[in-house]
CSV table of C-alpha atoms in Angstrom, one decimal:
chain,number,residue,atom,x,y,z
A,1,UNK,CA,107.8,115.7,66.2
A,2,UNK,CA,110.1,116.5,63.4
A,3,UNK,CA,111.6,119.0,64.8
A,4,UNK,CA,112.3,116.9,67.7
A,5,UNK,CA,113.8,114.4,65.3
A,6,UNK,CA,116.6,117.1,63.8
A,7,UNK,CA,117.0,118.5,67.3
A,8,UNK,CA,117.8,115.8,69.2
A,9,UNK,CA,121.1,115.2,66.9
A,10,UNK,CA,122.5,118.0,67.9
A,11,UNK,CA,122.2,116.3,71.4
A,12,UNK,CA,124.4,113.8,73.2
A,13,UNK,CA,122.8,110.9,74.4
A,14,UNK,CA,119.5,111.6,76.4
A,15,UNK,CA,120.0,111.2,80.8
A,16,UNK,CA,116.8,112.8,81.5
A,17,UNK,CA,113.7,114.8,80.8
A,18,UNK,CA,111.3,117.3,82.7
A,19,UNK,CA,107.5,117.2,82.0
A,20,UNK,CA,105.7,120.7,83.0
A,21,UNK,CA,102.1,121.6,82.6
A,22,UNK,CA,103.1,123.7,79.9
A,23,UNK,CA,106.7,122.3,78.1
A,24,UNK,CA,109.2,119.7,78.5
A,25,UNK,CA,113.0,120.0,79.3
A,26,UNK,CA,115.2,117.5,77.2
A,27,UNK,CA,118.5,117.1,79.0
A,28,UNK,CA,121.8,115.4,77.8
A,29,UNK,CA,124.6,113.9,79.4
A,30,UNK,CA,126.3,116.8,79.0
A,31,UNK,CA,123.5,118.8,80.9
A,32,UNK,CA,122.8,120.4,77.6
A,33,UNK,CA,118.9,121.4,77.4
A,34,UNK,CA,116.1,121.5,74.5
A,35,UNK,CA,113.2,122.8,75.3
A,36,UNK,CA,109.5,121.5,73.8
A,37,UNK,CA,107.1,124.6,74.5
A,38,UNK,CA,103.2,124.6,74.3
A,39,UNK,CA,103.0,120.4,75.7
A,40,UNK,CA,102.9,119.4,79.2
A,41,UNK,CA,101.8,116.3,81.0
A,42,UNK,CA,98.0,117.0,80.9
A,43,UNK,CA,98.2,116.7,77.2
A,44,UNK,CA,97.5,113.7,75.2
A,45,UNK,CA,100.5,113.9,72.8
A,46,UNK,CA,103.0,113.8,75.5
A,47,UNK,CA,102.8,109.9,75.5
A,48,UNK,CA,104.3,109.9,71.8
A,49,UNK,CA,106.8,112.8,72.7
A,50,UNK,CA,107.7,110.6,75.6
A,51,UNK,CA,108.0,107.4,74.0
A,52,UNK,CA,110.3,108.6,70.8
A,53,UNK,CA,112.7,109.6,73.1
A,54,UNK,CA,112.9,106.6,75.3
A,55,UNK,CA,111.7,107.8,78.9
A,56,UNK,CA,110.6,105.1,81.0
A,57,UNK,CA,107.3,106.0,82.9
A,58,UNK,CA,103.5,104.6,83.4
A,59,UNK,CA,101.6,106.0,80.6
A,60,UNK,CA,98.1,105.9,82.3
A,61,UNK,CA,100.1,107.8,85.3
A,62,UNK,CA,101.2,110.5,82.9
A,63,UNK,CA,98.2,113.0,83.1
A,64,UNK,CA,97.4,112.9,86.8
A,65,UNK,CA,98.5,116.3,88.6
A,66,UNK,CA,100.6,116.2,91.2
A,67,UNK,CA,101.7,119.4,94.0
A,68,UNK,CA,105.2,119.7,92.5
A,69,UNK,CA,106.2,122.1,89.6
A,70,UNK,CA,106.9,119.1,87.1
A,71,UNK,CA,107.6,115.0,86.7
A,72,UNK,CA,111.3,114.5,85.9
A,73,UNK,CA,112.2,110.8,84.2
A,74,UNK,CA,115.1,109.3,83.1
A,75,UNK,CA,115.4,108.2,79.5
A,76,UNK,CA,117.5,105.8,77.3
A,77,UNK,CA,114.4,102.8,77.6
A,78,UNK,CA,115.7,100.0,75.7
A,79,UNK,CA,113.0,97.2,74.7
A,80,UNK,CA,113.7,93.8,74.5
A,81,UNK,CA,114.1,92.1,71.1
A,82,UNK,CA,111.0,90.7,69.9
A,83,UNK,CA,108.9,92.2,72.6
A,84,UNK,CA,106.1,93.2,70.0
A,85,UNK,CA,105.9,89.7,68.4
A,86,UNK,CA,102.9,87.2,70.1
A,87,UNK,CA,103.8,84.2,71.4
């Protein structure tokens, strides 16, 4: 994940990402890729990866195969201020 962290600067801002069984595909505005080997959606650490970069999916959903080659989200989730506090 740290190395996520320092490579993600040398991105623009995030438009999308790819999940595969086997890596993930960061992609930029610029259409500039990073690449995440050795993680795909079966694994349970791809709901951290996921969330630290701000894709927007159904995290019980993730880890269900499906007949195409990989699950493509967009990213750039924004949360709501306060949305952790109880009311």
């Amino acid at each position: 994940m740290e190395f996520l962290k320092r490579a993600r600067a040398e991105l623009m801002e995030l438009r999308k990402v790819r999940v595969w069984r086997e890596h993930v595909e960061i992609f930029d505005v610029n259409g500039d890729r990073f690449d995440v080997l050795d993680i795909g959606y079966p694994d349970t650490d791809i709901v951290v990866l996921l969330r630290s970069i701000g894709t927007s999916f159904k995290p019980d959903l993730i880890h269900r195969p499906i007949e195409r080659d990989y699950k493509e989200f967009k990213t750039g989730r924004r949360f709501p201020w306060a949305e952790d506090r109880i009311l």
